[in-house]
Amino acid sequence: MSMEPLVTVILPTHNHAPFIAHAIESVLMQQTSYPFDILLHDDASTDGTADICRQYAAKYPEKITLIAQTVNQYTIDRRIQSHILIPRVKAKYTAILDGDDFWVDPLKLQRQLDYLESHPNCTLCIGAANLVDVKDRVIGRVAPYAESRIVDPADMIRGGGGFTATNTILMPTQLLKDLPKFADYIEAEDIPFQLLGALKGYAWYDAETLIAYRLTVPGSWSTRQYASSMETRIKTSRDIIALNEGYDEFSGGKYHDAFTEAIHYQEFLILCYRHKLREAMKPPYRMFYDRLSTNRKIRLRCEKYFPRLTARVVAAIRSYRSKRL
């Protein structure tokens, strides 16, 4: 009789045919003394991803459970992890991996599980990540600290969703099932997960590179957000503001200054989206403007005074870069 898994890896995917096998294999390669399984969710893909998922589920029936949707759920409820996958998880811990990303360390799960099992007050494990392109070439890195250490919640609050790569996460399943209601304010589920884990107990950061986060994948949340309309971006920032306000109250104001700064940053972004640069350069937003690169400052002014020309130039640059990948 097989042992019950200690951890379930939720693996949502949609139209990731070039990448999904790599993602699944990176989980299967994990060397652990603990049993684990995979909850694989295909959201009605149209590019052959579903067929690849079925092949893996058939090959590893004791390891992989496949949910193959025939109707795209993202168009109905965008919180697929929180509302569809996590409620089905029975394991003590949950790990997350998107279908276009992959783990690079075969001991990723083992080290994180060892830490969580020996530190019951820890409620979140994260780690460093490489940023890669569609050909797996490393083009950047997400590493908030140089060494392994306990995370300062204020750092995570100020860092927002960019503080760590979501696919490094391992945390108690029950915590994910008990997400505060205000977590539904935002489409991007990683920010509520990270903040809850850091605030409920504490978060542990592993300085080893655990995963590869793929950029410029067509249809990914970050790609959609980058190409979205001004009003969509403004809504996202407002949602993040509401989320930060909720977590500020949730934490009893302990990190009020950090949450206030995170809220001011989103307000700064809204001013930039609306081309109100004069206001964006005044307190309390000036520090965010000063952190921008020279190129970004130039682009903001071009978008304000030459919006159509700037849009055409940016589109041409994106097209050129995509053809080179």
Coordinates of C-alpha atoms in Angstrom, one line a residue:
M1 CA 0.0 0.0 0.0
S2 CA 1.5 3.4 -1.1
M3 CA 2.0 6.1 1.5
E4 CA -0.1 9.2 1.5
P5 CA 1.8 12.1 -0.1
L6 CA 3.3 14.7 2.3
V7 CA 3.3 17.3 -0.5
T8 CA 1.2 17.9 -3.6
V9 CA 2.6 19.9 -6.5
I10 CA -0.2 21.9 -8.2
L11 CA 0.7 22.4 -11.8
P12 CA -1.7 24.6 -13.8
T13 CA -1.2 24.8 -17.6
H14 CA -2.8 26.2 -20.7
N15 CA -1.3 26.2 -24.2
H16 CA 2.2 25.3 -23.0
A17 CA 2.9 22.5 -25.5
P18 CA 6.5 23.5 -26.0
F19 CA 7.2 23.6 -22.2
I20 CA 4.8 21.3 -20.3
A21 CA 6.9 18.1 -20.6
H22 CA 9.9 19.9 -19.2
A23 CA 7.9 21.2 -16.3
I24 CA 6.5 17.8 -15.4
E25 CA 9.9 16.1 -15.7
S26 CA 11.4 18.7 -13.4
V27 CA 9.0 17.6 -10.7
L28 CA 9.4 13.9 -11.4
M29 CA 13.2 14.2 -11.0
Q30 CA 12.8 15.3 -7.4
Q31 CA 14.8 13.2 -5.0
T32 CA 12.9 12.9 -1.7
S33 CA 12.5 10.6 1.2
Y34 CA 8.9 11.9 1.4
P35 CA 6.1 10.8 -0.9
F36 CA 4.7 13.5 -3.2
D37 CA 2.2 13.7 -6.0
I38 CA 1.2 16.1 -8.8
L39 CA -2.2 17.7 -9.4
L40 CA -2.0 18.6 -13.1
H41 CA -4.7 21.0 -14.5
D42 CA -5.1 21.6 -18.2
D43 CA -7.4 24.5 -18.8
A44 CA -8.8 23.4 -22.2
S45 CA -5.7 23.9 -24.2
T46 CA -5.9 24.0 -27.9
D47 CA -2.2 23.4 -28.9
G48 CA -1.7 19.8 -27.8
T49 CA -0.8 20.5 -24.2
A50 CA -3.8 18.3 -23.0
D51 CA -2.5 15.3 -25.0
I52 CA 0.9 15.6 -23.4
C53 CA -0.7 15.8 -20.0
R54 CA -2.8 12.7 -20.7
Q55 CA 0.3 10.8 -21.7
Y56 CA 2.1 11.6 -18.4
A57 CA -1.0 10.9 -16.3
A58 CA -1.3 7.5 -18.0
K59 CA 2.4 6.7 -17.5
Y60 CA 2.4 7.8 -13.9
P61 CA -1.1 7.0 -12.6
E62 CA 0.0 6.8 -8.9
K63 CA 2.0 10.0 -9.1
I64 CA -0.1 12.3 -11.3
T65 CA -3.8 13.3 -11.1
L66 CA -5.0 15.1 -14.2
I67 CA -7.9 17.5 -14.4
A68 CA -8.5 18.1 -18.1
Q69 CA -11.0 20.9 -18.6
T70 CA -13.2 21.0 -21.7
V71 CA -14.3 24.6 -21.0
N72 CA -11.6 27.2 -20.3
Q73 CA -12.0 28.0 -16.6
Y74 CA -9.9 31.1 -16.7
T75 CA -12.6 32.9 -18.6
I76 CA -15.1 32.0 -15.8
D77 CA -12.9 32.3 -12.6
R78 CA -9.4 33.5 -12.9
R79 CA -8.3 32.2 -9.5
I80 CA -7.8 28.7 -10.7
Q81 CA -5.2 27.7 -8.0
S82 CA -7.3 29.0 -5.0
H83 CA -10.7 28.0 -6.2
I84 CA -10.1 24.8 -8.2
L85 CA -6.8 23.2 -7.3
I86 CA -6.0 23.9 -3.6
P87 CA -9.4 22.7 -2.4
R88 CA -8.6 19.3 -3.9
V89 CA -5.2 19.0 -2.1
K90 CA -5.1 16.6 0.8
A91 CA -1.4 16.6 1.4
K92 CA 0.1 18.5 4.4
Y93 CA 2.1 20.9 2.1
T94 CA 1.5 22.4 -1.3
A95 CA 4.1 23.4 -3.9
I96 CA 3.4 25.4 -7.0
L97 CA 4.8 25.1 -10.6
D98 CA 3.3 26.8 -13.7
G99 CA 3.3 24.8 -16.9
D100 CA 5.8 27.1 -18.7
D101 CA 8.4 27.1 -15.9
F102 CA 10.5 24.3 -14.4
W103 CA 12.5 23.4 -11.3
V104 CA 16.3 23.1 -11.7
D105 CA 17.3 21.6 -8.4
P106 CA 16.5 17.9 -7.9
L107 CA 16.6 18.4 -4.1
K108 CA 14.3 21.4 -4.1
L109 CA 11.4 19.6 -2.4
Q110 CA 13.6 17.6 0.0
R111 CA 15.4 20.6 1.4
Q112 CA 12.2 22.7 1.8
L113 CA 10.3 19.8 3.4
D114 CA 13.2 19.1 5.8
Y115 CA 13.1 22.7 6.9
L116 CA 9.3 22.9 7.3
E117 CA 9.1 19.6 9.2
S118 CA 11.9 20.7 11.6
H119 CA 10.6 24.2 12.0
P120 CA 6.9 24.1 12.8
N121 CA 6.6 27.9 13.1
C122 CA 7.8 28.3 9.5
T123 CA 4.8 28.8 7.2
L124 CA 6.5 29.5 3.8
C125 CA 9.7 28.3 2.0
I126 CA 10.9 30.2 -1.0
G127 CA 14.2 30.4 -2.9
A128 CA 16.3 32.0 -5.7
A129 CA 15.3 31.7 -9.3
N130 CA 16.8 32.1 -12.7
L131 CA 14.9 34.1 -15.4
V132 CA 15.1 32.3 -18.7
D133 CA 13.8 32.9 -22.2
V134 CA 11.8 30.4 -24.3
K135 CA 15.0 28.6 -25.3
D136 CA 16.0 28.2 -21.6
R137 CA 18.8 30.8 -21.8
V138 CA 19.4 32.6 -18.5
I139 CA 18.6 36.3 -18.9
G140 CA 18.3 37.3 -15.2
R141 CA 17.8 36.3 -11.7
V142 CA 15.4 36.7 -8.8
A143 CA 17.5 36.6 -5.5
P144 CA 16.4 39.0 -2.8
Y145 CA 19.2 37.9 -0.4
A146 CA 22.7 36.7 -1.0
E147 CA 22.5 34.1 1.7
S148 CA 19.8 31.7 3.1
R149 CA 17.9 33.4 5.9
I150 CA 14.6 34.2 7.5
V151 CA 12.7 36.7 5.4
D152 CA 12.0 40.2 6.7
P153 CA 8.2 40.6 6.1
A154 CA 8.8 44.3 5.3
D155 CA 11.1 43.3 2.5
M156 CA 8.4 41.0 1.0
I157 CA 5.7 43.6 1.4
R158 CA 7.7 46.3 -0.4
G159 CA 8.9 43.9 -3.0
G160 CA 5.3 42.9 -4.0
G161 CA 5.0 40.0 -6.4
G162 CA 8.5 40.6 -7.6
F163 CA 10.2 39.7 -4.3
T164 CA 10.4 36.0 -5.1
A165 CA 9.4 33.6 -7.9
T166 CA 6.1 31.9 -7.1
N167 CA 7.2 28.6 -8.3
T168 CA 9.8 28.3 -5.5
I169 CA 6.9 28.3 -2.9
L170 CA 6.3 25.4 -0.5
M171 CA 3.8 26.1 2.3
P172 CA 1.2 24.4 4.5
T173 CA -1.9 23.5 2.5
Q174 CA -4.3 24.5 5.3
L175 CA -2.9 28.0 5.2
L176 CA -3.7 28.2 1.5
K177 CA -7.2 26.9 2.2
D178 CA -7.7 29.6 4.8
L179 CA -6.8 32.6 2.6
P180 CA -8.5 35.8 3.8
K181 CA -11.5 36.9 1.8
F182 CA -9.7 40.0 0.6
A183 CA -7.2 37.8 -1.2
D184 CA -9.8 37.6 -4.0
Y185 CA -9.2 41.2 -4.7
I186 CA -6.3 40.4 -7.1
E187 CA -6.0 38.1 -10.1
A188 CA -2.3 37.3 -9.5
E189 CA -2.5 34.7 -6.8
D190 CA 1.2 34.6 -5.9
I191 CA 1.1 37.9 -3.9
P192 CA -1.6 36.8 -1.4
F193 CA 0.2 33.4 -1.0
Q194 CA 3.5 35.0 -0.2
L195 CA 2.2 37.6 2.1
L196 CA 0.1 35.2 4.1
G197 CA 3.0 32.8 4.5
A198 CA 5.4 35.6 5.7
L199 CA 2.9 37.1 8.1
K200 CA 1.2 34.0 9.6
G201 CA 4.4 32.5 10.9
Y202 CA 7.7 33.3 9.1
A203 CA 9.2 32.7 5.7
W204 CA 12.5 30.9 5.0
Y205 CA 14.6 31.9 2.0
D206 CA 16.9 29.3 0.3
A207 CA 19.7 31.1 -1.6
E208 CA 20.2 28.1 -3.9
T209 CA 18.7 28.5 -7.3
L210 CA 15.6 26.3 -7.2
I211 CA 13.6 27.1 -10.3
A212 CA 13.6 28.7 -13.8
Y213 CA 11.0 31.3 -14.4
R214 CA 10.3 31.7 -18.1
L215 CA 9.7 35.2 -19.5
T216 CA 8.0 36.4 -22.8
V217 CA 5.8 33.3 -23.0
P218 CA 2.7 34.2 -25.1
G219 CA -0.4 34.2 -22.9
S220 CA 1.3 34.2 -19.5
W221 CA 0.0 36.6 -16.9
S222 CA 3.1 38.8 -17.0
T223 CA 3.0 39.0 -20.8
R224 CA -0.7 39.8 -20.8
Q225 CA -0.2 42.5 -18.1
Y226 CA 2.7 44.1 -20.0
A227 CA 0.6 44.3 -23.1
S228 CA -2.7 45.3 -21.5
S229 CA -4.6 48.5 -21.8
M230 CA -4.0 51.5 -19.4
E231 CA -7.3 50.8 -17.6
T232 CA -6.5 47.2 -17.1
R233 CA -3.1 48.1 -15.5
I234 CA -4.8 50.7 -13.3
K235 CA -7.3 48.1 -12.1
T236 CA -4.5 45.7 -11.3
S237 CA -2.8 48.5 -9.2
R238 CA -6.0 49.3 -7.4
D239 CA -6.5 45.6 -6.7
I240 CA -3.0 45.4 -5.2
I241 CA -3.7 48.5 -3.1
A242 CA -6.9 46.8 -1.7
L243 CA -4.9 43.7 -1.0
N244 CA -2.2 45.6 0.9
E245 CA -4.9 47.4 2.9
G246 CA -6.4 44.1 3.8
Y247 CA -3.1 42.5 4.9
D248 CA -2.2 45.7 6.8
E249 CA -5.3 45.2 8.9
F250 CA -4.8 41.4 9.1
S251 CA -1.3 41.9 10.6
G252 CA -2.6 44.4 13.2
G253 CA -0.6 47.3 11.7
K254 CA 2.7 45.7 12.6
Y255 CA 4.2 46.5 9.2
H256 CA 2.1 49.6 8.5
D257 CA 5.0 51.6 7.1
A258 CA 5.9 48.9 4.6
F259 CA 2.3 48.5 3.5
T260 CA 2.0 52.2 3.1
E261 CA 5.1 52.3 0.9
A262 CA 3.8 49.4 -1.2
I263 CA 0.5 51.3 -1.6
H264 CA 2.3 54.5 -2.6
Y265 CA 4.2 52.6 -5.2
Q266 CA 0.9 51.4 -6.8
E267 CA -0.4 54.9 -6.7
F268 CA 2.8 56.1 -8.4
L269 CA 2.2 53.5 -11.2
I270 CA -1.3 54.7 -11.7
L271 CA -0.1 58.3 -12.1
C272 CA 2.4 57.1 -14.7
Y273 CA -0.2 55.1 -16.5
R274 CA -2.3 58.3 -16.7
H275 CA 0.8 60.3 -17.8
K276 CA 0.5 62.6 -14.7
L277 CA 4.3 62.8 -14.4
R278 CA 4.3 66.1 -12.5
E279 CA 2.4 64.5 -9.7
A280 CA 4.4 61.3 -9.9
M281 CA 7.6 63.4 -9.2
K282 CA 6.3 64.8 -6.0
P283 CA 6.3 63.3 -2.5
P284 CA 5.5 60.6 -1.5
Y285 CA 6.2 59.3 -5.0
R286 CA 9.4 61.0 -5.9
M287 CA 11.6 58.2 -4.6
F288 CA 10.0 55.7 -7.0
Y289 CA 10.6 58.0 -9.9
D290 CA 14.2 58.5 -8.9
R291 CA 14.7 54.7 -9.0
L292 CA 13.7 54.4 -12.6
S293 CA 16.3 54.0 -15.3
T294 CA 17.0 56.8 -17.7
N295 CA 15.5 54.8 -20.5
R296 CA 12.3 54.3 -18.5
K297 CA 12.0 58.0 -17.7
I298 CA 12.5 58.9 -21.4
R299 CA 9.8 56.4 -22.3
L300 CA 7.3 57.8 -19.8
R301 CA 7.7 61.3 -21.4
C302 CA 7.4 59.9 -24.9
E303 CA 4.2 58.1 -23.9
K304 CA 2.9 61.3 -22.5
Y305 CA 3.6 63.6 -25.5
F306 CA 3.9 61.1 -28.4
P307 CA 1.6 58.1 -27.4
R308 CA 0.9 56.7 -30.8
L309 CA 4.4 56.9 -32.1
T310 CA 5.8 55.4 -28.8
A311 CA 3.3 52.5 -29.0
R312 CA 4.4 51.7 -32.6
V313 CA 8.1 51.9 -31.7
V314 CA 7.6 49.6 -28.6
A315 CA 5.5 47.1 -30.7
A316 CA 8.3 47.0 -33.3
I317 CA 10.9 46.4 -30.7
R318 CA 8.9 43.6 -29.1
S319 CA 8.3 42.0 -32.5
Y320 CA 12.0 42.2 -33.3
R321 CA 13.0 40.6 -30.0
S322 CA 10.4 37.8 -30.3
K323 CA 11.8 36.9 -33.7
R324 CA 15.3 36.6 -32.2
L325 CA 14.2 34.2 -29.5

